[in-house]
XYZ file of C-alpha atoms in Angstrom:
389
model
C 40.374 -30.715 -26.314
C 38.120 -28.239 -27.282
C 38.324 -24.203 -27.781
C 36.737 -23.625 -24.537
C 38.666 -26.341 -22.377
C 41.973 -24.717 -23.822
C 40.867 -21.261 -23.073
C 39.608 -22.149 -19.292
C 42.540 -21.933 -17.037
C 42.653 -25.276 -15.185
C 42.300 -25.510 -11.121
C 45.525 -24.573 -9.547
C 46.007 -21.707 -11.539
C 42.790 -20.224 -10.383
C 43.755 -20.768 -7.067
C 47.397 -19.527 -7.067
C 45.348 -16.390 -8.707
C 43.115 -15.935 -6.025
C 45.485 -16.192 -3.169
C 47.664 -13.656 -5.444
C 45.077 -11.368 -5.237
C 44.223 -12.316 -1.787
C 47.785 -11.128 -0.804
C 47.650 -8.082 -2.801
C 44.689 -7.189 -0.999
C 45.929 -7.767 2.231
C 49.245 -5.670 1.209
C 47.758 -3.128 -0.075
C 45.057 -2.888 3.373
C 47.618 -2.933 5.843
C 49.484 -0.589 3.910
C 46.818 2.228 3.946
C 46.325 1.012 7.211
C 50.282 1.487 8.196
C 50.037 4.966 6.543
C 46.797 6.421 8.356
C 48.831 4.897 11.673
C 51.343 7.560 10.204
C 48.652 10.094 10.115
C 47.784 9.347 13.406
C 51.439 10.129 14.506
C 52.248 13.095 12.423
C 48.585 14.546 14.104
C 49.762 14.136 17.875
C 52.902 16.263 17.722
C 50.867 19.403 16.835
C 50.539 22.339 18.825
C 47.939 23.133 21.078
C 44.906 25.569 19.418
C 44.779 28.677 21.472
C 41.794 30.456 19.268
C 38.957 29.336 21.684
C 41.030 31.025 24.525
C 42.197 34.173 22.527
C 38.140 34.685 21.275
C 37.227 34.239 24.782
C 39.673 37.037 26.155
C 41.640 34.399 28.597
C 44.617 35.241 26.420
C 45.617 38.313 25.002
C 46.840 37.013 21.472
C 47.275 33.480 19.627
C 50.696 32.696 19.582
C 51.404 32.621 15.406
C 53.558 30.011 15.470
C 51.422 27.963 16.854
C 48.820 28.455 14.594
C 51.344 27.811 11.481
C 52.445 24.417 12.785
C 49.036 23.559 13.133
C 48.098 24.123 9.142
C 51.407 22.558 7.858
C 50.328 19.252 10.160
C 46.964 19.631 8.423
C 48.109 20.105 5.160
C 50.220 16.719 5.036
C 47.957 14.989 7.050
C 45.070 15.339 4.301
C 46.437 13.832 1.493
C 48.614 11.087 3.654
C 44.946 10.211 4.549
C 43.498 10.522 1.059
C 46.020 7.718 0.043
C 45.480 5.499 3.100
C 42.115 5.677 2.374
C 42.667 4.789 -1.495
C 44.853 2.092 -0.330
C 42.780 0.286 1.421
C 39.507 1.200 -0.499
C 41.602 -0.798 -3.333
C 42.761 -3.457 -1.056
C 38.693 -4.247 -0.175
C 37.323 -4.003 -3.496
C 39.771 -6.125 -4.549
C 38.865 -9.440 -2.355
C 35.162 -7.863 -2.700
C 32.484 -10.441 -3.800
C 31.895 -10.892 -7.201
C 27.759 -9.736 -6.818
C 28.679 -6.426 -5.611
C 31.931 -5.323 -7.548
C 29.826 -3.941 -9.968
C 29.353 -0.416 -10.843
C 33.554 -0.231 -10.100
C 33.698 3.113 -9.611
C 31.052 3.378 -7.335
C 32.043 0.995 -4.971
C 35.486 2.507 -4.974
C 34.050 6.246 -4.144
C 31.949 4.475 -1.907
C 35.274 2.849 0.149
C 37.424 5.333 -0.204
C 34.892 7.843 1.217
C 34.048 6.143 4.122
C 37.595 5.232 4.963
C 38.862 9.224 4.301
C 35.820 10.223 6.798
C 36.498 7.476 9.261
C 40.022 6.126 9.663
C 40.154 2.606 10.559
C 36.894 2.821 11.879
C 35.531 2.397 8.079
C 37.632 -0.562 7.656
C 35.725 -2.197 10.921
C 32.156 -1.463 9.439
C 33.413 -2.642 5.892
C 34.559 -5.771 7.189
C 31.117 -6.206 9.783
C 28.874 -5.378 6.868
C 30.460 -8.407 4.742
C 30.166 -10.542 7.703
C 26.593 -9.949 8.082
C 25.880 -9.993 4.743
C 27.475 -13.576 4.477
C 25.071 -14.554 7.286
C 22.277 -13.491 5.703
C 19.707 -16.376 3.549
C 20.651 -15.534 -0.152
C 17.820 -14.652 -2.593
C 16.805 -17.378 -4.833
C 17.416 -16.795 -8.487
C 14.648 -15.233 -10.042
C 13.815 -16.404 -13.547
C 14.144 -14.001 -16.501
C 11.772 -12.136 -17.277
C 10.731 -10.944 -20.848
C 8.075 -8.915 -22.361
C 5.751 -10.314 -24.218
C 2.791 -8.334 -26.267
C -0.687 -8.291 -25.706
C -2.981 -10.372 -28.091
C -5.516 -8.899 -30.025
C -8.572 -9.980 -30.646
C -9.079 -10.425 -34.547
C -13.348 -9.461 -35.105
C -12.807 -9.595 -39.032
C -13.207 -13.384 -39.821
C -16.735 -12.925 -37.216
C -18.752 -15.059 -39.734
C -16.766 -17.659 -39.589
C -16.427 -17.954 -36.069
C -19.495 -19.562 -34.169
C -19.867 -17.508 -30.737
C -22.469 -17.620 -27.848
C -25.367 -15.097 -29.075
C -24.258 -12.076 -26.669
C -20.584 -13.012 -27.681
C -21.642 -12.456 -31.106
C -23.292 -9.258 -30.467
C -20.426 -7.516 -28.714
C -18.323 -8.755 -31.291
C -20.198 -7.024 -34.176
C -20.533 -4.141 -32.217
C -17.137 -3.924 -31.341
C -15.495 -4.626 -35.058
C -14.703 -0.859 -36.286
C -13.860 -2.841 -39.827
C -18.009 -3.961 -39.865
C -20.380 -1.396 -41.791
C -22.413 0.725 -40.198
C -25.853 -0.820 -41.057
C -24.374 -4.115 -39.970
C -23.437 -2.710 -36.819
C -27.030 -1.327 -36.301
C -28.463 -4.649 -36.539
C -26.466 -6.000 -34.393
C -27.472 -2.793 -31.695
C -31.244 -3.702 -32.406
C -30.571 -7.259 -31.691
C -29.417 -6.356 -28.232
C -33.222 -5.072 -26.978
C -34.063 -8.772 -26.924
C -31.180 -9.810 -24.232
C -31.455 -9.398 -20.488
C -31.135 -5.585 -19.885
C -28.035 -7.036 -17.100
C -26.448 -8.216 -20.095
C -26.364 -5.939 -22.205
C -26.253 -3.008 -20.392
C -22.506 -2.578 -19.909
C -22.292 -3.202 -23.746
C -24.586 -0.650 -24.279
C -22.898 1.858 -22.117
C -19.799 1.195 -23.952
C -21.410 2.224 -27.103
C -21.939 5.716 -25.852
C -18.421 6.478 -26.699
C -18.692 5.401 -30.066
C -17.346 7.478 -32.692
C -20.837 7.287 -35.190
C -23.766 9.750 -33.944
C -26.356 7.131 -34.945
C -24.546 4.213 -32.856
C -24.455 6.432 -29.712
C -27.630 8.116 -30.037
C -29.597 4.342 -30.843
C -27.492 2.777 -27.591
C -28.865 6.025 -25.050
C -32.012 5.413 -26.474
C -32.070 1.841 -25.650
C -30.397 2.384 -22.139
C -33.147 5.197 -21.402
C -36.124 2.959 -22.339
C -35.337 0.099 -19.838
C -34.500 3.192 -17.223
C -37.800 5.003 -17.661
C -39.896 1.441 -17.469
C -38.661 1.094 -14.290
C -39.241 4.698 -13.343
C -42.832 4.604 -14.875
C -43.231 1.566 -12.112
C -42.139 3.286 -9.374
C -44.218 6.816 -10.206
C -47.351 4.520 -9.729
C -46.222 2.813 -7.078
C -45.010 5.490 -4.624
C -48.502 7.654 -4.516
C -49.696 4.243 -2.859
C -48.166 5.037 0.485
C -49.668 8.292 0.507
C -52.244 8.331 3.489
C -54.115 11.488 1.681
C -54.637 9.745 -1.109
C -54.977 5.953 -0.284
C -56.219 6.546 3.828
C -57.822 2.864 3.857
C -54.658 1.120 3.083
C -53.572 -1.790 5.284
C -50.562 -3.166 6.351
C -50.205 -5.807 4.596
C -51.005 -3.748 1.279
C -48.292 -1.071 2.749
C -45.784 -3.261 3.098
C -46.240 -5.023 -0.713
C -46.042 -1.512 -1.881
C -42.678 -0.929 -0.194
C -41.542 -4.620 -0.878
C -41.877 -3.253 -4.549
C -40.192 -0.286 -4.595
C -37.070 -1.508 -3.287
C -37.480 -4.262 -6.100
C -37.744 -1.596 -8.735
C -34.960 0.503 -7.505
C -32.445 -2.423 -6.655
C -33.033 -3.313 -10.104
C -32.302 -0.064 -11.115
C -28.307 -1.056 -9.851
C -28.832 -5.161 -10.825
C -29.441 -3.355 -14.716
C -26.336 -1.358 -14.793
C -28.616 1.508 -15.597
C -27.716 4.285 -12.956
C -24.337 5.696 -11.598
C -22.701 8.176 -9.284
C -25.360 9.944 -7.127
C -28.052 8.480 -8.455
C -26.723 5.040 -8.399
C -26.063 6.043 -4.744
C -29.792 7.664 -4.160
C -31.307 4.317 -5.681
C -29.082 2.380 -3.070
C -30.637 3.813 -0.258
C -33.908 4.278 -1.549
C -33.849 0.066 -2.003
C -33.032 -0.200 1.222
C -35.166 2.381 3.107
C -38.431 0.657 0.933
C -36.715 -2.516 2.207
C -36.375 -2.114 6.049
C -39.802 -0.068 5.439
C -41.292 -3.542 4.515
C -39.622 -5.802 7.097
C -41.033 -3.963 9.958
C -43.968 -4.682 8.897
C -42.993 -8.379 7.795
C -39.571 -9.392 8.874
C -39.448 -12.983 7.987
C -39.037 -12.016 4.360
C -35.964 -13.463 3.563
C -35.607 -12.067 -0.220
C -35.595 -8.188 1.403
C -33.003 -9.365 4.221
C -30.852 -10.711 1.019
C -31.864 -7.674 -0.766
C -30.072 -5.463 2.354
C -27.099 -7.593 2.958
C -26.098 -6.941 -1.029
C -26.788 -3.500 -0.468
C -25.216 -3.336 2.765
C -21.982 -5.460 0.918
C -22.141 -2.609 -1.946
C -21.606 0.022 0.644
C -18.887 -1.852 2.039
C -20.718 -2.419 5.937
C -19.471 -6.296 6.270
C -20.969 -6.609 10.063
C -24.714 -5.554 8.481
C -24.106 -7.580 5.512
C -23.123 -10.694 7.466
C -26.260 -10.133 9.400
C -28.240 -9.758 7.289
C -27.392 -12.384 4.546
C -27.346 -14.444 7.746
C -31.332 -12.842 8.674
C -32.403 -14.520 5.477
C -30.958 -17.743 5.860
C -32.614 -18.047 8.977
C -35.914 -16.867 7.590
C -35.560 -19.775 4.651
C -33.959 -18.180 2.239
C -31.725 -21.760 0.275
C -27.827 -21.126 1.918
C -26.201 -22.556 -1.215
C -27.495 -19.508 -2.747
C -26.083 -17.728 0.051
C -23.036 -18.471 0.183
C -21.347 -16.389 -2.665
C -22.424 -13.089 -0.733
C -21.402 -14.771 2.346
C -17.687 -15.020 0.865
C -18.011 -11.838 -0.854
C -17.547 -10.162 2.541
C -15.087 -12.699 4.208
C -12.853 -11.892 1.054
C -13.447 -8.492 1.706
C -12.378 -8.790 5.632
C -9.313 -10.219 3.761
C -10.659 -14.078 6.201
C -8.984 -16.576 3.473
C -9.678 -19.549 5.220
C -13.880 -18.892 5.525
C -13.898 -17.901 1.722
C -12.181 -21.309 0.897
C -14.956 -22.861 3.911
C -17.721 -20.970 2.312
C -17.249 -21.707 -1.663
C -15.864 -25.220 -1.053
C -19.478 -25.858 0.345
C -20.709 -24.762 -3.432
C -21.858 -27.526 -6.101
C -19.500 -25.546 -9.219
C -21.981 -27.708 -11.340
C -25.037 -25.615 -10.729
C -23.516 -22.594 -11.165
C -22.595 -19.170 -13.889
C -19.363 -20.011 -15.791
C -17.976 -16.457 -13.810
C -18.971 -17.969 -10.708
C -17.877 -21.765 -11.995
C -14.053 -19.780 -12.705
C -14.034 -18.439 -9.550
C -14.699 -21.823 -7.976
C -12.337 -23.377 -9.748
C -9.597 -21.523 -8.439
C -10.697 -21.287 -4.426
C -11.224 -25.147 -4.620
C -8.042 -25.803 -6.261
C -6.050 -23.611 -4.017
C -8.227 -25.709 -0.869
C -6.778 -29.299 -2.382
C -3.067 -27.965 -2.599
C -3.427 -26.464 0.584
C -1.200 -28.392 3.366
C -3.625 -29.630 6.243
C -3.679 -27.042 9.256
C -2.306 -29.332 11.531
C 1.104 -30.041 9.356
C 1.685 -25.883 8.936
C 4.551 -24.760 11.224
């Protein structure tokens, strides 16, 4: 027999141990019990209080006896009661579960309280508390958890690490070990990408600790922001009726159509925030709703004002409108990730798993082709609707 079998006490040992304690218990609860009985007792034989009456003026005086009977009872009532109440406090913690023994002296303060403040009445609720308690579904064990450090991403061995091209770039940027001309190349390199994509990398650079990195970044940020401003400065005198009188409608509303084009793409670019991300919002969609009363079965501005409507957060608009385009011909497969956009955002589960099951993840972004991935996955797992309780 091993160490361990010798050292565990075998079966009817731990039960003649338990019911030991059990009795113990039960001795020492009945005797606190017995004792605040006592209390009880000792309490009734004291004289009757006569202050109210003597404050009053029913009486003329308290009788001082009566009064000095009154504080002896008190006086060997208190601590009778203060050992009841540790009596039984021990008695309880002793035949206490195991899960809530623990902090010891808590638990006792806890008992012995409650029993000082409320004779056998605390004894009642003690008992009712474990009862219910006992009722009650038991937490399942929770698995341990441990902490566990956050990787970091290594941009030192770059050369020898083969990386999509705007991977690459944000990389080299991003690598405080890489020299500063190297760096600058890699900067340069970034006017050639889609100003989308490169735009938040860009911004990021403005925080950069070298003048000539965050000075070449604004420069390349301002440049695609005053292109699209240039466009816009010749297009708005167009709507001017002093200066353009013989304008038609159908020139009106392609001027519009391309103003809200230049200033959504303004916010599709990354390259305005705050108020001015918020004045280019509505200036999209004022151009926008300007051109769609004079033409509205343009789907592309009805999608144009259901993203702008989901930016602001107005899900019945958006839903309309997104819906307005489909119904003008604008493809729904393309649709549909603006259309779950806003049933995620009116927290409908079940429509966003509808909506993006409908999507082919093979003709879509890898973001997008992630995001399927997991809504289509959760969709299979899913129990079917008519087996849920």
């Amino acid at each position: 027999m091993s160490a361990v079998d010798e050292r565990r006490p075998p079966a009817p040992a731990a039960m003649e141990r338990t019911r030991r304690n059990a009795l113990v218990a039960g001795l020492a609860a009945l005797s606190g019990c017995a004792l605040q009985l006592g209390v009880f007792a000792i309490a009734a034989h004291g004289a009757p209080d006569g202050s109210a009456q003597a404050l009053s003026g029913a009486i003329d005086e308290t009788p001082l006896a009566a009064g000095q009977l009154n504080t002896h009872t008190l006086l060997i009532c208190l601590p009778l009661q203060a050992v009841a109440a540790l009596l039984i406090s021990l008695g309880i913690a002793r035949v206490m579960p195991a899960r809530y023994r623990l902090p010891r002296a808590g638990l006792l303060s806890a008992l012995w309280f409650l029993n000082f403040a409320v004779p056998f009445g605390g004894v009642v609720c003690t008992i009712g508390a474990l009862a219910v308690a006992a009722m009650l579904p038991r937490a399942a064990d929770r698995p341990p958890v441990t902490h566990v450090e956050e990787p970091e991403f290594a941009a030192n061995p770059i050369g020898n690490v083969s990386y999509g091209r705007g991977a690459r770039l944000k990389a080299e940027l991003q690598n405080a070990d890489a020299g500063t001309g190297f760096r600058m190349t890699a900067l340069l390199a970034m006017q050639s990408m889609p100003a989308r994509t490169a735009s938040p990398v860009l911004q990021g650079m403005l925080a950069d600790p070298l003048d000539d990195i965050r000075l070449l970044a604004y420069g390349i940020l301002d440049n695609h922001e005053k292109v699209l401003t240039q466009q816009i400065l010749v297009e708005r005198p167009k709507l001017d009726e002093t200066l353009y009188p013989n304008v038609g409608e159908d020139k009106r509303r392609q001027v519009n159509k391309t103003l809200a084009e230049l200033y959504s793409e303004l916010i599709y670019q990354h390259l305005v925030t705050g108020d001015v991300y918020r004045n280019a919002a509505d200036q999209a969609d004022g151009f926008a709703s300007a051109a769609l009363a004079l033409d509205p079965s343009d789907a592309s501005l009805w999608r144009l004002r259901g993203r702008l409507a989901l930016d602001r957060s107005d899900l019945d608009a958006a839903d309309t409108m997104l819906q307005r385009a489909i119904d003008c011909g604008f493809p729904r497969d393309r649709m549909l990730p603006y259309l779950a956009e806003g049933a995620y955002l009116r927290r409908d589960f079940v429509r966003v798993r509808g909506l993006l099951g409908e999507m082919d993840n093979r003709a879509t972004t890898p973001t997008l082709h992630a995001v399927l991935d997991f809504w289509q996955q959760r969709e299979r797992t899913a129990p079917p609707r008519d087996a849920r309780p």
